[in-house]
mmCIF file of C-alpha atoms in Angstrom:
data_model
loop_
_atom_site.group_PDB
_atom_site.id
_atom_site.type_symbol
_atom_site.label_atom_id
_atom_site.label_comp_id
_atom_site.label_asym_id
_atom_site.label_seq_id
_atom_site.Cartn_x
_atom_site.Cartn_y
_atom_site.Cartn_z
ATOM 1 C CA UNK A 1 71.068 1.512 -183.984
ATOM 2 C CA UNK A 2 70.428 -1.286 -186.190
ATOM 3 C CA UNK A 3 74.319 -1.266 -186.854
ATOM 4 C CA UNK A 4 75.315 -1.752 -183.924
ATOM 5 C CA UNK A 5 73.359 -4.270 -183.043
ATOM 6 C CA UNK A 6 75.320 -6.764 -185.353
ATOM 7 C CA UNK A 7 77.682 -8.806 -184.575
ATOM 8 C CA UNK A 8 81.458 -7.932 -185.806
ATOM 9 C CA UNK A 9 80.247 -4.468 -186.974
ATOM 10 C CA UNK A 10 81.058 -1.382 -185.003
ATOM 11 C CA UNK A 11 79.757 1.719 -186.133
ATOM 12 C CA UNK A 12 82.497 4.522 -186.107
ATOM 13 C CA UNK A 13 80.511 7.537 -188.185
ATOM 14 C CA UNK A 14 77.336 8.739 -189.155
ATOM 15 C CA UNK A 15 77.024 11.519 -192.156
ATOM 16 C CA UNK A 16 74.159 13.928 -193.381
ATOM 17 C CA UNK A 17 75.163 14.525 -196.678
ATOM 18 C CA UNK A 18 77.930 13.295 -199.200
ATOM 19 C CA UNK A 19 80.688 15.959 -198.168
ATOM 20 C CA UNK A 20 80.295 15.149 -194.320
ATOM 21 C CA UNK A 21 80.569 11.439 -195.669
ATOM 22 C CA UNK A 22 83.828 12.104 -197.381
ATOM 23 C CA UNK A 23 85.466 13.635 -194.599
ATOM 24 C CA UNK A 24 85.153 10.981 -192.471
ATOM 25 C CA UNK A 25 86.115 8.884 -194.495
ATOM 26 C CA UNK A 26 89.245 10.663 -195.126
ATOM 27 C CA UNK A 27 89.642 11.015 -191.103
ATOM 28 C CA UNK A 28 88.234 7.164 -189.962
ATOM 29 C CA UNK A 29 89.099 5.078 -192.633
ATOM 30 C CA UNK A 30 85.943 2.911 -192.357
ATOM 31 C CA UNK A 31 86.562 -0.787 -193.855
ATOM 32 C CA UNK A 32 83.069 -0.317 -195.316
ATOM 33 C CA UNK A 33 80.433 2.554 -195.983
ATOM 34 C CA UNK A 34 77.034 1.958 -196.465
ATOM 35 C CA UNK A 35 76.041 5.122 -198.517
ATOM 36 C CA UNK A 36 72.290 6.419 -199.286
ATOM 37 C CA UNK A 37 71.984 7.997 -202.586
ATOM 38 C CA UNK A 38 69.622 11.031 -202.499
ATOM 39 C CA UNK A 39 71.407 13.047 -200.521
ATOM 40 C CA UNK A 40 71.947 17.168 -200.279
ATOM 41 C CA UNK A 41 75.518 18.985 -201.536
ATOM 42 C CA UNK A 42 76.923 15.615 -203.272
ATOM 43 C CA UNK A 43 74.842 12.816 -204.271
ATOM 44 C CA UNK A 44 75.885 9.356 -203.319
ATOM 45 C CA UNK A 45 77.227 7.849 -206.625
ATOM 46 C CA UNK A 46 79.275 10.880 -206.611
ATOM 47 C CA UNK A 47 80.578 10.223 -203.130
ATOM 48 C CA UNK A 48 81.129 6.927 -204.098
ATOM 49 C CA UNK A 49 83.231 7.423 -206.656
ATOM 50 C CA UNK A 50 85.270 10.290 -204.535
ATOM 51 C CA UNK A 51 85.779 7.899 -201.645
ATOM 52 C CA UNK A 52 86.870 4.858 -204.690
ATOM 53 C CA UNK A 53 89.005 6.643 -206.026
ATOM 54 C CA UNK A 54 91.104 8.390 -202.442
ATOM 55 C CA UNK A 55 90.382 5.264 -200.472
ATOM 56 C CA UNK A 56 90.428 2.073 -202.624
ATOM 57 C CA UNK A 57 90.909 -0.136 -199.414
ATOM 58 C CA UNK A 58 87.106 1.319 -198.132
ATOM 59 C CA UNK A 59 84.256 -0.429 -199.671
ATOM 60 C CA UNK A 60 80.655 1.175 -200.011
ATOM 61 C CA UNK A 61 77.482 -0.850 -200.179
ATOM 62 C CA UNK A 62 74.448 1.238 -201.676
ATOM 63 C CA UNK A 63 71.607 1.143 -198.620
ATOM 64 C CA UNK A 64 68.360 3.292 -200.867
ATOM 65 C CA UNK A 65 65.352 3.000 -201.367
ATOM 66 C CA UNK A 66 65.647 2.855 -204.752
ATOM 67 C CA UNK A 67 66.356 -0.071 -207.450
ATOM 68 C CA UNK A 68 65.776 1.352 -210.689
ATOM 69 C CA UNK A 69 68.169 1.253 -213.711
ATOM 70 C CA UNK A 70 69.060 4.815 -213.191
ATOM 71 C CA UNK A 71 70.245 4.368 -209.540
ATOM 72 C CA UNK A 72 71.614 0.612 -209.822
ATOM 73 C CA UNK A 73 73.555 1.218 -212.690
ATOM 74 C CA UNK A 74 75.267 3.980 -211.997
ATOM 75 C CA UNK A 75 76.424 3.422 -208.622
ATOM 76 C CA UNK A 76 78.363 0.029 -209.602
ATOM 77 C CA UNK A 77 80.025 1.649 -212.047
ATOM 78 C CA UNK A 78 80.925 4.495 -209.537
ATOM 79 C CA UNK A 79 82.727 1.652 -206.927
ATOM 80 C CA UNK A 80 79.614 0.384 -204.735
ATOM 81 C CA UNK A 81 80.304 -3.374 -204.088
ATOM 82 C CA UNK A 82 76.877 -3.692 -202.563
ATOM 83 C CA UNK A 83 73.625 -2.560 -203.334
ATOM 84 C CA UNK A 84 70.828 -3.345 -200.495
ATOM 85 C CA UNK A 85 67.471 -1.477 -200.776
ATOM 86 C CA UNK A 86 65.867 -0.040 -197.706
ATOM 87 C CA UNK A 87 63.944 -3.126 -196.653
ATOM 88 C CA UNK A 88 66.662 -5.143 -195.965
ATOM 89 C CA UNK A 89 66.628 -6.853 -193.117
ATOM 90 C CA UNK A 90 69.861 -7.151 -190.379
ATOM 91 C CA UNK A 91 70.753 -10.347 -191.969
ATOM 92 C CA UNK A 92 70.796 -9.227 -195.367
ATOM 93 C CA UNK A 93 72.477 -6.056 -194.289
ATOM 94 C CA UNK A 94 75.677 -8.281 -192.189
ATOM 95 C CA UNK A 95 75.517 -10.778 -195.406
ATOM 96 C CA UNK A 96 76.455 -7.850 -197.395
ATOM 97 C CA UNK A 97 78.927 -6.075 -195.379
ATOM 98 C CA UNK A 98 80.781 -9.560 -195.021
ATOM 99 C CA UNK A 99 80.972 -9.956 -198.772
ATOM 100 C CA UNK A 100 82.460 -6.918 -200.081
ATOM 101 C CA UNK A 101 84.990 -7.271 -196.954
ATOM 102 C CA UNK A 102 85.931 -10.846 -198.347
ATOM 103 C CA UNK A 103 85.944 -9.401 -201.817
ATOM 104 C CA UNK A 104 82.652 -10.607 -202.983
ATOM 105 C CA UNK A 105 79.851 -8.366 -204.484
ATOM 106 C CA UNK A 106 77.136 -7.938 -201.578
ATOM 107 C CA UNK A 107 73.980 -7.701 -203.432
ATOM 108 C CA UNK A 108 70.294 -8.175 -202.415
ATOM 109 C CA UNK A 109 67.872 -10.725 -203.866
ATOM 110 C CA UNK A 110 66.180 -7.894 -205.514
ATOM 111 C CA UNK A 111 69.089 -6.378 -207.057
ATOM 112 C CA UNK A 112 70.169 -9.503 -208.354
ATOM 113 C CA UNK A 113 67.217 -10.460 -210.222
ATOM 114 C CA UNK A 114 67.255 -6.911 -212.014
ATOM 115 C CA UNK A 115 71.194 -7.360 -213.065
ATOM 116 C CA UNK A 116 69.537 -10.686 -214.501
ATOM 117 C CA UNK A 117 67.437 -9.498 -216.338
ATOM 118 C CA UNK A 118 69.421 -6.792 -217.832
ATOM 119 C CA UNK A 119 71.610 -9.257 -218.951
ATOM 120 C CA UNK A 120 68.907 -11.259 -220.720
ATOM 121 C CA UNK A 121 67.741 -7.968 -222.739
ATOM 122 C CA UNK A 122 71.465 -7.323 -223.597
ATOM 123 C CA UNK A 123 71.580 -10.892 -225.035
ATOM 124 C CA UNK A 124 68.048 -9.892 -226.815
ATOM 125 C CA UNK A 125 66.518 -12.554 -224.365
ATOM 126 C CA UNK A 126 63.128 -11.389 -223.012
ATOM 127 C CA UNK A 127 63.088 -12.414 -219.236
ATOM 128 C CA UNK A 128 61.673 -15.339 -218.296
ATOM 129 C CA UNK A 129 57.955 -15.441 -216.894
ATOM 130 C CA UNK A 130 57.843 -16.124 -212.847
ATOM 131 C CA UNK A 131 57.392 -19.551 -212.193
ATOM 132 C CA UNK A 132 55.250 -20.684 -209.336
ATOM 133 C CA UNK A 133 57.260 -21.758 -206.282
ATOM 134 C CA UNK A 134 58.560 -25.697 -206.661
ATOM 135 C CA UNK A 135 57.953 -25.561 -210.291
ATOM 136 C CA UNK A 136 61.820 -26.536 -210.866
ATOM 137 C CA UNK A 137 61.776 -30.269 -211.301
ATOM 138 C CA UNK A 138 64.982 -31.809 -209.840
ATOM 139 C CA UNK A 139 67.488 -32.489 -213.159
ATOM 140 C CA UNK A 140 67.098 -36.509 -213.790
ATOM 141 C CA UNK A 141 64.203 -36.930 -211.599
ATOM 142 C CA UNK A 142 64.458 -37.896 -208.018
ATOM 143 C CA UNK A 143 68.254 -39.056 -207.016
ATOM 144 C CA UNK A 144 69.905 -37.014 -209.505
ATOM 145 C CA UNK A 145 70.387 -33.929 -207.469
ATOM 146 C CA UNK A 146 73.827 -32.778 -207.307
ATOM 147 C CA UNK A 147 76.312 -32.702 -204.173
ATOM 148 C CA UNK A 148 73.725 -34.568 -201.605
ATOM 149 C CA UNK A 149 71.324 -31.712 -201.891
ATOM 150 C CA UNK A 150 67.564 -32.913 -201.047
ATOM 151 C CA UNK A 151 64.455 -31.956 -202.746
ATOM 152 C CA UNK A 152 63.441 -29.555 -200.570
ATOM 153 C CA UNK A 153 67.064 -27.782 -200.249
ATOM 154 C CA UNK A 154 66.738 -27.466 -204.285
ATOM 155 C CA UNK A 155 63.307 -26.013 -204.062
ATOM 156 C CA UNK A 156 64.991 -23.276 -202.105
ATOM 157 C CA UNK A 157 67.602 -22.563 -204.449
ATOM 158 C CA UNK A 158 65.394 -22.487 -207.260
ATOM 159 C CA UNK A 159 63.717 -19.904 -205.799
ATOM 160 C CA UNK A 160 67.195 -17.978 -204.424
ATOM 161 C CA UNK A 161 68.014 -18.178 -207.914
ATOM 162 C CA UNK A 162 64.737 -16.563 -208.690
ATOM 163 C CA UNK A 163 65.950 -13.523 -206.626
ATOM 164 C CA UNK A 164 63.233 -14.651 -203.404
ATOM 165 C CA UNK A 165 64.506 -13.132 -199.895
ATOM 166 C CA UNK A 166 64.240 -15.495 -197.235
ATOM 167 C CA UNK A 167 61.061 -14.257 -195.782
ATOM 168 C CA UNK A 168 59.682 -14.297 -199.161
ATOM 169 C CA UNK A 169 61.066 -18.089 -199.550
ATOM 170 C CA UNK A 170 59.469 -18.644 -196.343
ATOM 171 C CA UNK A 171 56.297 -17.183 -196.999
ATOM 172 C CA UNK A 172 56.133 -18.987 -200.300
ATOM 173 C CA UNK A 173 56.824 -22.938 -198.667
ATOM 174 C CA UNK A 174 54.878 -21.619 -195.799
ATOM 175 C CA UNK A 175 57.517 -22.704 -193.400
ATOM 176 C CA UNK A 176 58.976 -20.569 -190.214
ATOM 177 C CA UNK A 177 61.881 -18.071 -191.645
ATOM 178 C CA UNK A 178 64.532 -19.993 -189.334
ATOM 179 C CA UNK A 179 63.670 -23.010 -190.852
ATOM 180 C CA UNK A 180 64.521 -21.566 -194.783
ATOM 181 C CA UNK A 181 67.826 -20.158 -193.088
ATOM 182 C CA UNK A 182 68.809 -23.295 -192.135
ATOM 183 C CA UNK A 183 67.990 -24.700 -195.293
ATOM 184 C CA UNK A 184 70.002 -22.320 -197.116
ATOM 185 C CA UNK A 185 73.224 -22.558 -194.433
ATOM 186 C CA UNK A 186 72.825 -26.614 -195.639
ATOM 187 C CA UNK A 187 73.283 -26.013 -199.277
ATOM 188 C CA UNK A 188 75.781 -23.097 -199.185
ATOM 189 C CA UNK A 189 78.167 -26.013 -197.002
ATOM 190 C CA UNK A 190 77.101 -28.969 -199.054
ATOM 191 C CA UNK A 191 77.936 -27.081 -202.927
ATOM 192 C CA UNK A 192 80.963 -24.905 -201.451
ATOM 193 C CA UNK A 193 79.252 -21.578 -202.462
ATOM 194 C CA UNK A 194 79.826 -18.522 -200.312
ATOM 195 C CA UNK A 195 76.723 -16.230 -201.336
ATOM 196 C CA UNK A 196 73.753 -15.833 -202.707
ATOM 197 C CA UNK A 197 74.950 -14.437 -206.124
ATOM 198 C CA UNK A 198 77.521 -17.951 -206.243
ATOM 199 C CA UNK A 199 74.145 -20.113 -205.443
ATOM 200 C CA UNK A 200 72.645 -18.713 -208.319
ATOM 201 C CA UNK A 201 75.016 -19.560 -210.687
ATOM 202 C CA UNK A 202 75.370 -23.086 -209.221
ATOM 203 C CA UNK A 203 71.495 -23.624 -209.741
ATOM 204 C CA UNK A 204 71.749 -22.458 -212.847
ATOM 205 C CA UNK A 205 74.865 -24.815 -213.653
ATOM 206 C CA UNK A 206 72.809 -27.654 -212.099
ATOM 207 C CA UNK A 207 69.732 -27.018 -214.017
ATOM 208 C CA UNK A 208 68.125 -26.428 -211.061
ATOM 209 C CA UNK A 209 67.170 -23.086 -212.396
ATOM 210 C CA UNK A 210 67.351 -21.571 -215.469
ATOM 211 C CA UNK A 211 68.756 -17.806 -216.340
ATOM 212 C CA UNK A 212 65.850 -15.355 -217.632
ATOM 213 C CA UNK A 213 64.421 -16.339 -220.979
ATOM 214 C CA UNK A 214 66.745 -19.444 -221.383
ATOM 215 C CA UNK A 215 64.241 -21.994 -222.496
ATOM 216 C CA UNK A 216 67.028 -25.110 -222.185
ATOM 217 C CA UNK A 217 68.901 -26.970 -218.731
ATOM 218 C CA UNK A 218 72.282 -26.113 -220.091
ATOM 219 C CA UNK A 219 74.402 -23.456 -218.774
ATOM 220 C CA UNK A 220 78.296 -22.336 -219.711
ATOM 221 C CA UNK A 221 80.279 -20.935 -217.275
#
C-alpha cells in the first residue's frame, strides 16, 4: 500500500516466500525488488543472488528488520544494491529505489554508519565516540565553509555524515522535519552530490566530519 502510494513507483508483484519471488521475477521483469530476508523455502540473500545472477538488469534493495553483520554483509555480496531496515520511512524507501535505478547504492542512514565502522575496524581504527549534535566546528572558522554552504546546512551534514535520519536530524536541532529536508535538498544542489552516501564523503573531504576513529581534518579520496 505504502508502494503505491509513491510517486513514479508502480507496484507489479507481491511474493510470500523466495521461490514465489523468483518466479515473478522471471515472468515481470521488475526494474527493482525490494526483498525481505527471513523468509520460508529460500531465504532472501539466496534469492538475491538467484535473481543477480538470471536478471542482472533487476536490482534488489534489502527491506528487514535486521542490520546486523550477519544479514548486511551477506546480502551485498549476494547483489542487493540497497539495504533499508523496516523503519524506513516512504522517503527513505523512494530515495533508495531511485538510487540503485540510477546506479547508485541505496542505503539507509543506519546501514551506512555500520559499513563505517566496519571499515574503521578493518583499518584497526576503533570507531569514533558520538559527538553531540553541532559539535563539528566549520573548517577555518566562520566564512570558510565550502561551496556557499551556511552554518546551519553544515551542521546537518555533519550529522548525515554521522548516519542521523532526517527525523532524527530534526529531532536533534529541534526543528520541523520539512524544514531539515529542505536543508538537505540545499546542500545536495549547492556541492553537486546525489545521495546521502556522496554527502558523506564530501563532509568528510571538507572536514566537516571526520570518518570513525580518524582523529585529524584530512581525508584522501
Amino acid at each position: 500500500m505504502l508502494l503505491g502510494l509513491l510517486p513514479g513507483i508502480e507496484v507489479v508483484g507481491a511474493a510470500g516466500d523466495g521461490e514465489e519471488a523468483l518466479r515473478l521475477v522471471a515472468e515481470l521483469a521488475p526494474d527493482v525488488v525490494l526483498m525481505d530476508l527471513r523468509m520460508p523455502r529460500c531465504d532472501g540473500v539466496e534469492a538475491t543472488r538467484r535473481v543477480r545472477a538470471a536478471h542482472p538488469d533487476t536490482q534488489v534493495v534489502v527491506l528487514t528488520t535486521y542490520a546486523d553483520d550477519d544479514s548486511l554483509f551477506p546480502a551485498l555480496r549476494a547483489g542487493a544494491r540497497g539495504y533499508l531496515t523496516k523503519d524506513a520511512d516512504a522517503d527513505e524507501i523512494l530515495r533508495a529505489v531511485q538510487d540503485v535505478m540510477s546506479g547508485d547504492a541505496g542505503l539507509s542512514p543506519k546501514v551506512q554508519r555500520l559499513l563505517l565502522e566496519r571499515l574503521a575496524e578493518r583499518d584497526g581504527l576503533a570507531p569514533a565516540a558520538p559527538r553531540p549534535p553541532g559539535a563539528v566546528p566549520p573548517p577555518g572558522g566562520p566564512g570558510a565553509l565550502p561551496d556557499g554552504l551556511t552554518p546551519r546546512e553544515a551542521e546537518v551534514l555533519a550529522l548525515v555524515a554521522e548516519g542521523f535520519s532526517n527525523a532524527e536530524i530534526a529531532r536533534s536541532l529541534h526543528v520541523a522535519p520539512a524544514t531539515v529536508k529542505t536543508h538537505i535538498n540545499n546542500l545536495f544542489a549547492k556541492t553537486g552530490v546525489r545521495d546521502r552516501a556522496q554527502a558523506v564523503r564530501y563532509a568528510y573531504r571538507h572536514g566537516i566530519a571526520r570518518p570513525p576513529g580518524d582523529t585529524s581534518a584530512a581525508f584522501v579520496t
